[in-house]
């Protein structure tokens, strides 16, 4: 509500999560939020460099190929954009850092 002109897009490959987010957005009166059922490693519907911020909350922990998802996040971010990631303790933070650095330098 503090940024009524911002566009927010939430994605999950879980239909039940998508439905839950939609319901919560309606309850909160968030008309600027879109929710889509998508696999995070295949974000094709979105244009290159179209997001200011990409947030992934614990999602990388459950993926077969976190590096494919990080490549998609990189493709989606505008120059100077921000990537915010949280992971469970069991997920190697060094592996995550290496993947991000390798993805950013792959171009």
PDB file of N, CA and C in Angstrom:
ATOM      1  N   UNK A   1       0.804  -1.191   0.000  1.00  0.00           N
ATOM      2  CA  UNK A   1       0.000   0.000   0.000  1.00  0.00           C
ATOM      3  C   UNK A   1       0.854   1.265   0.000  1.00  0.00           C
ATOM      4  N   UNK A   2       2.106   1.138   0.454  1.00  0.00           N
ATOM      5  CA  UNK A   2       2.945   2.324   0.496  1.00  0.00           C
ATOM      6  C   UNK A   2       3.488   2.696  -0.882  1.00  0.00           C
ATOM      7  N   UNK A   3       3.394   1.781  -1.850  1.00  0.00           N
ATOM      8  CA  UNK A   3       3.836   2.035  -3.228  1.00  0.00           C
ATOM      9  C   UNK A   3       2.729   1.618  -4.194  1.00  0.00           C
ATOM     10  N   UNK A   4       1.647   2.375  -4.253  1.00  0.00           N
ATOM     11  CA  UNK A   4       0.480   1.953  -5.044  1.00  0.00           C
ATOM     12  C   UNK A   4       0.734   1.873  -6.553  1.00  0.00           C
ATOM     13  N   UNK A   5       1.798   2.492  -7.044  1.00  0.00           N
ATOM     14  CA  UNK A   5       2.068   2.464  -8.480  1.00  0.00           C
ATOM     15  C   UNK A   5       3.083   1.390  -8.859  1.00  0.00           C
ATOM     16  N   UNK A   6       3.591   0.660  -7.880  1.00  0.00           N
ATOM     17  CA  UNK A   6       4.528  -0.431  -8.147  1.00  0.00           C
ATOM     18  C   UNK A   6       3.753  -1.633  -8.680  1.00  0.00           C
ATOM     19  N   UNK A   7       4.373  -2.360  -9.574  1.00  0.00           N
ATOM     20  CA  UNK A   7       3.782  -3.601 -10.079  1.00  0.00           C
ATOM     21  C   UNK A   7       4.494  -4.772  -9.412  1.00  0.00           C
ATOM     22  N   UNK A   8       3.727  -5.684  -8.859  1.00  0.00           N
ATOM     23  CA  UNK A   8       4.284  -6.835  -8.157  1.00  0.00           C
ATOM     24  C   UNK A   8       3.800  -8.099  -8.856  1.00  0.00           C
ATOM     25  N   UNK A   9       4.735  -9.005  -9.136  1.00  0.00           N
ATOM     26  CA  UNK A   9       4.395 -10.294  -9.725  1.00  0.00           C
ATOM     27  C   UNK A   9       4.940 -11.386  -8.825  1.00  0.00           C
ATOM     28  N   UNK A  10       4.076 -12.275  -8.376  1.00  0.00           N
ATOM     29  CA  UNK A  10       4.484 -13.418  -7.560  1.00  0.00           C
ATOM     30  C   UNK A  10       4.316 -14.679  -8.392  1.00  0.00           C
ATOM     31  N   UNK A  11       5.280 -15.589  -8.287  1.00  0.00           N
ATOM     32  CA  UNK A  11       5.184 -16.846  -9.028  1.00  0.00           C
ATOM     33  C   UNK A  11       5.462 -18.028  -8.105  1.00  0.00           C
ATOM     34  N   UNK A  12       4.892 -19.149  -8.451  1.00  0.00           N
ATOM     35  CA  UNK A  12       5.170 -20.424  -7.801  1.00  0.00           C
ATOM     36  C   UNK A  12       4.743 -21.517  -8.764  1.00  0.00           C
ATOM     37  N   UNK A  13       5.414 -22.647  -8.698  1.00  0.00           N
ATOM     38  CA  UNK A  13       4.947 -23.749  -9.540  1.00  0.00           C
ATOM     39  C   UNK A  13       3.833 -24.532  -8.846  1.00  0.00           C
ATOM     40  N   UNK A  14       3.576 -24.203  -7.589  1.00  0.00           N
ATOM     41  CA  UNK A  14       2.505 -24.845  -6.830  1.00  0.00           C
ATOM     42  C   UNK A  14       1.193 -24.082  -7.008  1.00  0.00           C
ATOM     43  N   UNK A  15       0.207 -24.739  -7.571  1.00  0.00           N
ATOM     44  CA  UNK A  15      -1.105 -24.116  -7.784  1.00  0.00           C
ATOM     45  C   UNK A  15      -1.719 -23.685  -6.454  1.00  0.00           C
ATOM     46  N   UNK A  16      -1.576 -24.504  -5.415  1.00  0.00           N
ATOM     47  CA  UNK A  16      -2.170 -24.140  -4.122  1.00  0.00           C
ATOM     48  C   UNK A  16      -1.502 -22.892  -3.536  1.00  0.00           C
ATOM     49  N   UNK A  17      -0.208 -22.737  -3.735  1.00  0.00           N
ATOM     50  CA  UNK A  17       0.478 -21.529  -3.268  1.00  0.00           C
ATOM     51  C   UNK A  17      -0.016 -20.319  -4.049  1.00  0.00           C
ATOM     52  N   UNK A  18      -0.137 -20.465  -5.371  1.00  0.00           N
ATOM     53  CA  UNK A  18      -0.630 -19.368  -6.213  1.00  0.00           C
ATOM     54  C   UNK A  18      -2.032 -18.945  -5.765  1.00  0.00           C
ATOM     55  N   UNK A  19      -2.909 -19.906  -5.538  1.00  0.00           N
ATOM     56  CA  UNK A  19      -4.265 -19.584  -5.099  1.00  0.00           C
ATOM     57  C   UNK A  19      -4.265 -18.887  -3.743  1.00  0.00           C
ATOM     58  N   UNK A  20      -3.406 -19.350  -2.831  1.00  0.00           N
ATOM     59  CA  UNK A  20      -3.310 -18.726  -1.513  1.00  0.00           C
ATOM     60  C   UNK A  20      -2.819 -17.282  -1.587  1.00  0.00           C
ATOM     61  N   UNK A  21      -1.838 -17.031  -2.450  1.00  0.00           N
ATOM     62  CA  UNK A  21      -1.331 -15.666  -2.616  1.00  0.00           C
ATOM     63  C   UNK A  21      -2.411 -14.775  -3.214  1.00  0.00           C
ATOM     64  N   UNK A  22      -3.121 -15.288  -4.202  1.00  0.00           N
ATOM     65  CA  UNK A  22      -4.213 -14.497  -4.808  1.00  0.00           C
ATOM     66  C   UNK A  22      -5.263 -14.119  -3.762  1.00  0.00           C
ATOM     67  N   UNK A  23      -5.669 -15.083  -2.952  1.00  0.00           N
ATOM     68  CA  UNK A  23      -6.669 -14.821  -1.923  1.00  0.00           C
ATOM     69  C   UNK A  23      -6.177 -13.761  -0.938  1.00  0.00           C
ATOM     70  N   UNK A  24      -4.936 -13.870  -0.529  1.00  0.00           N
ATOM     71  CA  UNK A  24      -4.369 -12.913   0.425  1.00  0.00           C
ATOM     72  C   UNK A  24      -4.269 -11.520  -0.188  1.00  0.00           C
ATOM     73  N   UNK A  25      -3.897 -11.443  -1.462  1.00  0.00           N
ATOM     74  CA  UNK A  25      -3.813 -10.148  -2.146  1.00  0.00           C
ATOM     75  C   UNK A  25      -5.185  -9.475  -2.195  1.00  0.00           C
ATOM     76  N   UNK A  26      -6.220 -10.266  -2.474  1.00  0.00           N
ATOM     77  CA  UNK A  26      -7.584  -9.722  -2.516  1.00  0.00           C
ATOM     78  C   UNK A  26      -7.985  -9.231  -1.124  1.00  0.00           C
ATOM     79  N   UNK A  27      -7.708 -10.035  -0.095  1.00  0.00           N
ATOM     80  CA  UNK A  27      -8.042  -9.635   1.276  1.00  0.00           C
ATOM     81  C   UNK A  27      -7.384  -8.320   1.662  1.00  0.00           C
ATOM     82  N   UNK A  28      -6.151  -8.128   1.174  1.00  0.00           N
ATOM     83  CA  UNK A  28      -5.389  -6.920   1.517  1.00  0.00           C
ATOM     84  C   UNK A  28      -5.669  -5.758   0.574  1.00  0.00           C
ATOM     85  N   UNK A  29      -6.498  -5.989  -0.424  1.00  0.00           N
ATOM     86  CA  UNK A  29      -6.835  -4.925  -1.364  1.00  0.00           C
ATOM     87  C   UNK A  29      -5.695  -4.549  -2.297  1.00  0.00           C
ATOM     88  N   UNK A  30      -4.837  -5.507  -2.628  1.00  0.00           N
ATOM     89  CA  UNK A  30      -3.691  -5.243  -3.500  1.00  0.00           C
ATOM     90  C   UNK A  30      -4.085  -5.451  -4.961  1.00  0.00           C
ATOM     91  N   UNK A  31      -4.399  -4.383  -5.634  1.00  0.00           N
ATOM     92  CA  UNK A  31      -4.808  -4.476  -7.033  1.00  0.00           C
ATOM     93  C   UNK A  31      -3.620  -4.436  -7.994  1.00  0.00           C
ATOM     94  N   UNK A  32      -2.438  -4.149  -7.468  1.00  0.00           N
ATOM     95  CA  UNK A  32      -1.247  -4.061  -8.318  1.00  0.00           C
ATOM     96  C   UNK A  32      -0.411  -5.337  -8.283  1.00  0.00           C
ATOM     97  N   UNK A  33      -0.998  -6.441  -7.859  1.00  0.00           N
ATOM     98  CA  UNK A  33      -0.273  -7.697  -7.736  1.00  0.00           C
ATOM     99  C   UNK A  33      -0.839  -8.741  -8.688  1.00  0.00           C
ATOM    100  N   UNK A  34       0.068  -9.338  -9.482  1.00  0.00           N
ATOM    101  CA  UNK A  34      -0.295 -10.458 -10.353  1.00  0.00           C
ATOM    102  C   UNK A  34       0.356 -11.711  -9.789  1.00  0.00           C
ATOM    103  N   UNK A  35      -0.337 -12.830  -9.905  1.00  0.00           N
ATOM    104  CA  UNK A  35       0.184 -14.098  -9.413  1.00  0.00           C
ATOM    105  C   UNK A  35       0.099 -15.110 -10.543  1.00  0.00           C
ATOM    106  N   UNK A  36       1.215 -15.786 -10.814  1.00  0.00           N
ATOM    107  CA  UNK A  36       1.260 -16.734 -11.929  1.00  0.00           C
ATOM    108  C   UNK A  36       1.853 -18.065 -11.475  1.00  0.00           C
ATOM    109  N   UNK A  37       1.315 -19.144 -12.029  1.00  0.00           N
ATOM    110  CA  UNK A  37       1.873 -20.470 -11.789  1.00  0.00           C
ATOM    111  C   UNK A  37       2.960 -20.717 -12.839  1.00  0.00           C
ATOM    112  N   UNK A  38       4.213 -20.636 -12.406  1.00  0.00           N
ATOM    113  CA  UNK A  38       5.350 -20.820 -13.311  1.00  0.00           C
ATOM    114  C   UNK A  38       6.489 -21.510 -12.587  1.00  0.00           C
ATOM    115  N   UNK A  39       7.267 -22.262 -13.323  1.00  0.00           N
ATOM    116  CA  UNK A  39       8.506 -22.822 -12.806  1.00  0.00           C
ATOM    117  C   UNK A  39       9.557 -21.712 -12.867  1.00  0.00           C
ATOM    118  N   UNK A  40      10.278 -21.506 -11.790  1.00  0.00           N
ATOM    119  CA  UNK A  40      11.223 -20.385 -11.724  1.00  0.00           C
ATOM    120  C   UNK A  40      12.392 -20.508 -12.695  1.00  0.00           C
ATOM    121  N   UNK A  41      12.627 -21.687 -13.234  1.00  0.00           N
ATOM    122  CA  UNK A  41      13.714 -21.828 -14.210  1.00  0.00           C
ATOM    123  C   UNK A  41      13.229 -21.570 -15.632  1.00  0.00           C
ATOM    124  N   UNK A  42      11.925 -21.319 -15.792  1.00  0.00           N
ATOM    125  CA  UNK A  42      11.342 -21.064 -17.113  1.00  0.00           C
ATOM    126  C   UNK A  42      10.390 -19.883 -17.040  1.00  0.00           C
ATOM    127  N   UNK A  43      10.964 -18.712 -16.946  1.00  0.00           N
ATOM    128  CA  UNK A  43      10.174 -17.490 -16.775  1.00  0.00           C
ATOM    129  C   UNK A  43       9.981 -16.782 -18.117  1.00  0.00           C
ATOM    130  N   UNK A  44       9.833 -17.557 -19.179  1.00  0.00           N
ATOM    131  CA  UNK A  44       9.708 -17.049 -20.537  1.00  0.00           C
ATOM    132  C   UNK A  44       8.664 -15.980 -20.772  1.00  0.00           C
ATOM    133  N   UNK A  45       7.535 -15.990 -20.067  1.00  0.00           N
ATOM    134  CA  UNK A  45       6.524 -14.962 -20.317  1.00  0.00           C
ATOM    135  C   UNK A  45       6.992 -13.535 -20.002  1.00  0.00           C
ATOM    136  N   UNK A  46       8.082 -13.403 -19.268  1.00  0.00           N
ATOM    137  CA  UNK A  46       8.563 -12.076 -18.883  1.00  0.00           C
ATOM    138  C   UNK A  46       9.722 -11.644 -19.776  1.00  0.00           C
ATOM    139  N   UNK A  47       9.716 -10.382 -20.139  1.00  0.00           N
ATOM    140  CA  UNK A  47      10.752  -9.830 -21.017  1.00  0.00           C
ATOM    141  C   UNK A  47      12.086  -9.710 -20.289  1.00  0.00           C
ATOM    142  N   UNK A  48      13.160  -9.760 -21.069  1.00  0.00           N
ATOM    143  CA  UNK A  48      14.495  -9.520 -20.528  1.00  0.00           C
ATOM    144  C   UNK A  48      14.528  -8.156 -19.856  1.00  0.00           C
ATOM    145  N   UNK A  49      15.278  -8.074 -18.775  1.00  0.00           N
ATOM    146  CA  UNK A  49      15.528  -6.806 -18.077  1.00  0.00           C
ATOM    147  C   UNK A  49      14.231  -6.051 -17.743  1.00  0.00           C
ATOM    148  N   UNK A  50      13.246  -6.788 -17.218  1.00  0.00           N
ATOM    149  CA  UNK A  50      11.949  -6.174 -16.938  1.00  0.00           C
ATOM    150  C   UNK A  50      11.629  -6.021 -15.448  1.00  0.00           C
ATOM    151  N   UNK A  51      12.539  -6.457 -14.569  1.00  0.00           N
ATOM    152  CA  UNK A  51      12.287  -6.377 -13.131  1.00  0.00           C
ATOM    153  C   UNK A  51      13.367  -5.553 -12.432  1.00  0.00           C
ATOM    154  N   UNK A  52      12.939  -4.699 -11.516  1.00  0.00           N
ATOM    155  CA  UNK A  52      13.882  -3.946 -10.686  1.00  0.00           C
ATOM    156  C   UNK A  52      14.437  -4.816  -9.569  1.00  0.00           C
ATOM    157  N   UNK A  53      13.598  -5.704  -9.043  1.00  0.00           N
ATOM    158  CA  UNK A  53      13.967  -6.569  -7.924  1.00  0.00           C
ATOM    159  C   UNK A  53      13.406  -7.967  -8.173  1.00  0.00           C
ATOM    160  N   UNK A  54      14.214  -8.982  -7.885  1.00  0.00           N
ATOM    161  CA  UNK A  54      13.754 -10.374  -7.893  1.00  0.00           C
ATOM    162  C   UNK A  54      14.027 -10.917  -6.494  1.00  0.00           C
ATOM    163  N   UNK A  55      12.996 -11.491  -5.883  1.00  0.00           N
ATOM    164  CA  UNK A  55      13.117 -12.066  -4.542  1.00  0.00           C
ATOM    165  C   UNK A  55      12.786 -13.548  -4.629  1.00  0.00           C
ATOM    166  N   UNK A  56      13.648 -14.370  -4.078  1.00  0.00           N
ATOM    167  CA  UNK A  56      13.413 -15.815  -4.044  1.00  0.00           C
ATOM    168  C   UNK A  56      13.555 -16.259  -2.592  1.00  0.00           C
ATOM    169  N   UNK A  57      12.432 -16.599  -1.984  1.00  0.00           N
ATOM    170  CA  UNK A  57      12.424 -16.972  -0.577  1.00  0.00           C
ATOM    171  C   UNK A  57      12.366 -18.486  -0.426  1.00  0.00           C
ATOM    172  N   UNK A  58      13.494 -19.076  -0.139  1.00  0.00           N
ATOM    173  CA  UNK A  58      13.668 -20.507   0.097  1.00  0.00           C
ATOM    174  C   UNK A  58      13.433 -21.381  -1.128  1.00  0.00           C
ATOM    175  N   UNK A  59      13.163 -20.790  -2.277  1.00  0.00           N
ATOM    176  CA  UNK A  59      12.863 -21.560  -3.472  1.00  0.00           C
ATOM    177  C   UNK A  59      14.043 -22.348  -4.019  1.00  0.00           C
ATOM    178  N   UNK A  60      15.245 -21.799  -3.975  1.00  0.00           N
ATOM    179  CA  UNK A  60      16.402 -22.488  -4.562  1.00  0.00           C
ATOM    180  C   UNK A  60      16.681 -23.822  -3.890  1.00  0.00           C
ATOM    181  N   UNK A  61      16.323 -23.932  -2.630  1.00  0.00           N
ATOM    182  CA  UNK A  61      16.573 -25.149  -1.864  1.00  0.00           C
ATOM    183  C   UNK A  61      15.878 -26.364  -2.474  1.00  0.00           C
ATOM    184  N   UNK A  62      14.738 -26.161  -3.121  1.00  0.00           N
ATOM    185  CA  UNK A  62      13.918 -27.265  -3.597  1.00  0.00           C
ATOM    186  C   UNK A  62      14.057 -27.555  -5.086  1.00  0.00           C
ATOM    187  N   UNK A  63      14.962 -26.886  -5.759  1.00  0.00           N
ATOM    188  CA  UNK A  63      15.073 -27.022  -7.213  1.00  0.00           C
ATOM    189  C   UNK A  63      16.102 -28.057  -7.624  1.00  0.00           C
ATOM    190  N   UNK A  64      15.842 -28.701  -8.762  1.00  0.00           N
ATOM    191  CA  UNK A  64      16.816 -29.635  -9.317  1.00  0.00           C
ATOM    192  C   UNK A  64      18.026 -28.889  -9.869  1.00  0.00           C
ATOM    193  N   UNK A  65      17.787 -27.693 -10.415  1.00  0.00           N
ATOM    194  CA  UNK A  65      18.865 -26.928 -11.027  1.00  0.00           C
ATOM    195  C   UNK A  65      18.794 -25.460 -10.622  1.00  0.00           C
ATOM    196  N   UNK A  66      19.306 -25.141  -9.433  1.00  0.00           N
ATOM    197  CA  UNK A  66      19.300 -23.739  -9.009  1.00  0.00           C
ATOM    198  C   UNK A  66      20.031 -22.831 -10.000  1.00  0.00           C
ATOM    199  N   UNK A  67      21.031 -23.346 -10.679  1.00  0.00           N
ATOM    200  CA  UNK A  67      21.790 -22.501 -11.618  1.00  0.00           C
ATOM    201  C   UNK A  67      20.915 -22.045 -12.790  1.00  0.00           C
ATOM    202  N   UNK A  68      19.995 -22.890 -13.269  1.00  0.00           N
ATOM    203  CA  UNK A  68      19.078 -22.473 -14.345  1.00  0.00           C
ATOM    204  C   UNK A  68      18.174 -21.341 -13.868  1.00  0.00           C
ATOM    205  N   UNK A  69      17.721 -21.449 -12.636  1.00  0.00           N
ATOM    206  CA  UNK A  69      16.861 -20.411 -12.073  1.00  0.00           C
ATOM    207  C   UNK A  69      17.636 -19.111 -11.911  1.00  0.00           C
ATOM    208  N   UNK A  70      18.874 -19.190 -11.442  1.00  0.00           N
ATOM    209  CA  UNK A  70      19.685 -17.977 -11.286  1.00  0.00           C
ATOM    210  C   UNK A  70      19.938 -17.313 -12.636  1.00  0.00           C
ATOM    211  N   UNK A  71      20.097 -18.104 -13.689  1.00  0.00           N
ATOM    212  CA  UNK A  71      20.261 -17.542 -15.040  1.00  0.00           C
ATOM    213  C   UNK A  71      19.002 -16.781 -15.454  1.00  0.00           C
ATOM    214  N   UNK A  72      17.843 -17.339 -15.132  1.00  0.00           N
ATOM    215  CA  UNK A  72      16.584 -16.658 -15.443  1.00  0.00           C
ATOM    216  C   UNK A  72      16.452 -15.364 -14.641  1.00  0.00           C
ATOM    217  N   UNK A  73      16.803 -15.402 -13.378  1.00  0.00           N
ATOM    218  CA  UNK A  73      16.747 -14.188 -12.557  1.00  0.00           C
ATOM    219  C   UNK A  73      17.648 -13.108 -13.158  1.00  0.00           C
ATOM    220  N   UNK A  74      18.823 -13.497 -13.579  1.00  0.00           N
ATOM    221  CA  UNK A  74      19.766 -12.550 -14.185  1.00  0.00           C
ATOM    222  C   UNK A  74      19.178 -11.956 -15.459  1.00  0.00           C
ATOM    223  N   UNK A  75      18.539 -12.782 -16.266  1.00  0.00           N
ATOM    224  CA  UNK A  75      17.913 -12.319 -17.505  1.00  0.00           C
ATOM    225  C   UNK A  75      16.800 -11.310 -17.206  1.00  0.00           C
ATOM    226  N   UNK A  76      16.052 -11.540 -16.143  1.00  0.00           N
ATOM    227  CA  UNK A  76      14.909 -10.693 -15.812  1.00  0.00           C
ATOM    228  C   UNK A  76      15.292  -9.344 -15.211  1.00  0.00           C
ATOM    229  N   UNK A  77      16.431  -9.282 -14.536  1.00  0.00           N
ATOM    230  CA  UNK A  77      16.797  -8.058 -13.820  1.00  0.00           C
ATOM    231  C   UNK A  77      17.268  -6.948 -14.741  1.00  0.00           C
ATOM    232  N   UNK A  78      16.765  -5.752 -14.460  1.00  0.00           N
ATOM    233  CA  UNK A  78      17.253  -4.561 -15.149  1.00  0.00           C
ATOM    234  C   UNK A  78      18.688  -4.301 -14.700  1.00  0.00           C
ATOM    235  N   UNK A  79      19.492  -3.618 -15.510  1.00  0.00           N
ATOM    236  CA  UNK A  79      20.834  -3.242 -15.050  1.00  0.00           C
ATOM    237  C   UNK A  79      20.744  -2.471 -13.731  1.00  0.00           C
ATOM    238  N   UNK A  80      21.537  -2.883 -12.776  1.00  0.00           N
ATOM    239  CA  UNK A  80      21.499  -2.259 -11.457  1.00  0.00           C
ATOM    240  C   UNK A  80      20.407  -2.797 -10.562  1.00  0.00           C
ATOM    241  N   UNK A  81      19.642  -3.799 -11.060  1.00  0.00           N
ATOM    242  CA  UNK A  81      18.570  -4.393 -10.264  1.00  0.00           C
ATOM    243  C   UNK A  81      19.120  -5.206  -9.104  1.00  0.00           C
ATOM    244  N   UNK A  82      18.244  -5.607  -8.209  1.00  0.00           N
ATOM    245  CA  UNK A  82      18.644  -6.339  -7.003  1.00  0.00           C
ATOM    246  C   UNK A  82      18.077  -7.751  -6.991  1.00  0.00           C
ATOM    247  N   UNK A  83      18.904  -8.688  -6.564  1.00  0.00           N
ATOM    248  CA  UNK A  83      18.489 -10.072  -6.348  1.00  0.00           C
ATOM    249  C   UNK A  83      18.558 -10.326  -4.849  1.00  0.00           C
ATOM    250  N   UNK A  84      17.433 -10.753  -4.268  1.00  0.00           N
ATOM    251  CA  UNK A  84      17.369 -11.058  -2.848  1.00  0.00           C
ATOM    252  C   UNK A  84      17.005 -12.536  -2.725  1.00  0.00           C
ATOM    253  N   UNK A  85      17.866 -13.314  -2.054  1.00  0.00           N
ATOM    254  CA  UNK A  85      17.672 -14.757  -1.945  1.00  0.00           C
ATOM    255  C   UNK A  85      17.819 -15.181  -0.490  1.00  0.00           C
ATOM    256  N   UNK A  86      16.915 -16.046  -0.045  1.00  0.00           N
ATOM    257  CA  UNK A  86      17.079 -16.694   1.257  1.00  0.00           C
ATOM    258  C   UNK A  86      17.044 -18.204   1.022  1.00  0.00           C
ATOM    259  N   UNK A  87      17.834 -18.932   1.816  1.00  0.00           N
ATOM    260  CA  UNK A  87      17.913 -20.389   1.677  1.00  0.00           C
ATOM    261  C   UNK A  87      17.918 -21.024   3.069  1.00  0.00           C
ATOM    262  N   UNK A  88      17.582 -22.313   3.106  1.00  0.00           N
ATOM    263  CA  UNK A  88      17.676 -23.070   4.348  1.00  0.00           C
ATOM    264  C   UNK A  88      19.146 -23.288   4.674  1.00  0.00           C
ATOM    265  N   UNK A  89      19.440 -23.532   5.928  1.00  0.00           N
ATOM    266  CA  UNK A  89      20.826 -23.733   6.355  1.00  0.00           C
ATOM    267  C   UNK A  89      21.520 -24.856   5.601  1.00  0.00           C
ATOM    268  N   UNK A  90      20.779 -25.904   5.258  1.00  0.00           N
ATOM    269  CA  UNK A  90      21.388 -27.057   4.604  1.00  0.00           C
ATOM    270  C   UNK A  90      21.907 -26.730   3.205  1.00  0.00           C
ATOM    271  N   UNK A  91      21.371 -25.705   2.603  1.00  0.00           N
ATOM    272  CA  UNK A  91      21.803 -25.314   1.263  1.00  0.00           C
ATOM    273  C   UNK A  91      23.138 -24.601   1.410  1.00  0.00           C
ATOM    274  N   UNK A  92      24.105 -24.992   0.618  1.00  0.00           N
ATOM    275  CA  UNK A  92      25.437 -24.424   0.718  1.00  0.00           C
ATOM    276  C   UNK A  92      25.458 -22.962   0.267  1.00  0.00           C
ATOM    277  N   UNK A  93      25.735 -22.064   1.201  1.00  0.00           N
ATOM    278  CA  UNK A  93      25.833 -20.655   0.849  1.00  0.00           C
ATOM    279  C   UNK A  93      26.996 -20.406  -0.110  1.00  0.00           C
ATOM    280  N   UNK A  94      28.059 -21.183   0.032  1.00  0.00           N
ATOM    281  CA  UNK A  94      29.187 -21.051  -0.893  1.00  0.00           C
ATOM    282  C   UNK A  94      28.765 -21.465  -2.293  1.00  0.00           C
ATOM    283  N   UNK A  95      28.002 -22.540  -2.408  1.00  0.00           N
ATOM    284  CA  UNK A  95      27.496 -22.992  -3.703  1.00  0.00           C
ATOM    285  C   UNK A  95      26.609 -21.918  -4.321  1.00  0.00           C
ATOM    286  N   UNK A  96      25.760 -21.305  -3.508  1.00  0.00           N
ATOM    287  CA  UNK A  96      24.892 -20.246  -3.995  1.00  0.00           C
ATOM    288  C   UNK A  96      25.708 -19.052  -4.479  1.00  0.00           C
ATOM    289  N   UNK A  97      26.665 -18.629  -3.677  1.00  0.00           N
ATOM    290  CA  UNK A  97      27.499 -17.483  -4.056  1.00  0.00           C
ATOM    291  C   UNK A  97      28.266 -17.776  -5.341  1.00  0.00           C
ATOM    292  N   UNK A  98      28.835 -18.973  -5.447  1.00  0.00           N
ATOM    293  CA  UNK A  98      29.558 -19.362  -6.666  1.00  0.00           C
ATOM    294  C   UNK A  98      28.630 -19.351  -7.884  1.00  0.00           C
ATOM    295  N   UNK A  99      27.410 -19.870  -7.712  1.00  0.00           N
ATOM    296  CA  UNK A  99      26.455 -19.902  -8.829  1.00  0.00           C
ATOM    297  C   UNK A  99      26.092 -18.497  -9.287  1.00  0.00           C
ATOM    298  N   UNK A 100      25.866 -17.604  -8.327  1.00  0.00           N
ATOM    299  CA  UNK A 100      25.506 -16.228  -8.688  1.00  0.00           C
ATOM    300  C   UNK A 100      26.650 -15.554  -9.413  1.00  0.00           C
ATOM    301  N   UNK A 101      27.854 -15.666  -8.890  1.00  0.00           N
ATOM    302  CA  UNK A 101      29.015 -15.034  -9.525  1.00  0.00           C
ATOM    303  C   UNK A 101      29.237 -15.609 -10.931  1.00  0.00           C
ATOM    304  N   UNK A 102      29.180 -16.938 -11.057  1.00  0.00           N
ATOM    305  CA  UNK A 102      29.382 -17.575 -12.360  1.00  0.00           C
ATOM    306  C   UNK A 102      28.314 -17.155 -13.367  1.00  0.00           C
ATOM    307  N   UNK A 103      27.076 -17.057 -12.906  1.00  0.00           N
ATOM    308  CA  UNK A 103      25.984 -16.648 -13.792  1.00  0.00           C
ATOM    309  C   UNK A 103      26.176 -15.213 -14.255  1.00  0.00           C
ATOM    310  N   UNK A 104      26.549 -14.339 -13.349  1.00  0.00           N
ATOM    311  CA  UNK A 104      26.713 -12.924 -13.706  1.00  0.00           C
ATOM    312  C   UNK A 104      27.889 -12.705 -14.654  1.00  0.00           C
ATOM    313  N   UNK A 105      28.888 -13.551 -14.574  1.00  0.00           N
ATOM    314  CA  UNK A 105      30.075 -13.381 -15.423  1.00  0.00           C
ATOM    315  C   UNK A 105      30.007 -14.210 -16.709  1.00  0.00           C
ATOM    316  N   UNK A 106      28.935 -14.949 -16.898  1.00  0.00           N
ATOM    317  CA  UNK A 106      28.817 -15.828 -18.060  1.00  0.00           C
ATOM    318  C   UNK A 106      28.542 -15.081 -19.353  1.00  0.00           C
ATOM    319  N   UNK A 107      28.117 -13.836 -19.247  1.00  0.00           N
ATOM    320  CA  UNK A 107      27.750 -13.096 -20.468  1.00  0.00           C
ATOM    321  C   UNK A 107      28.954 -12.612 -21.216  1.00  0.00           C
TER     322      UNK A 107
END
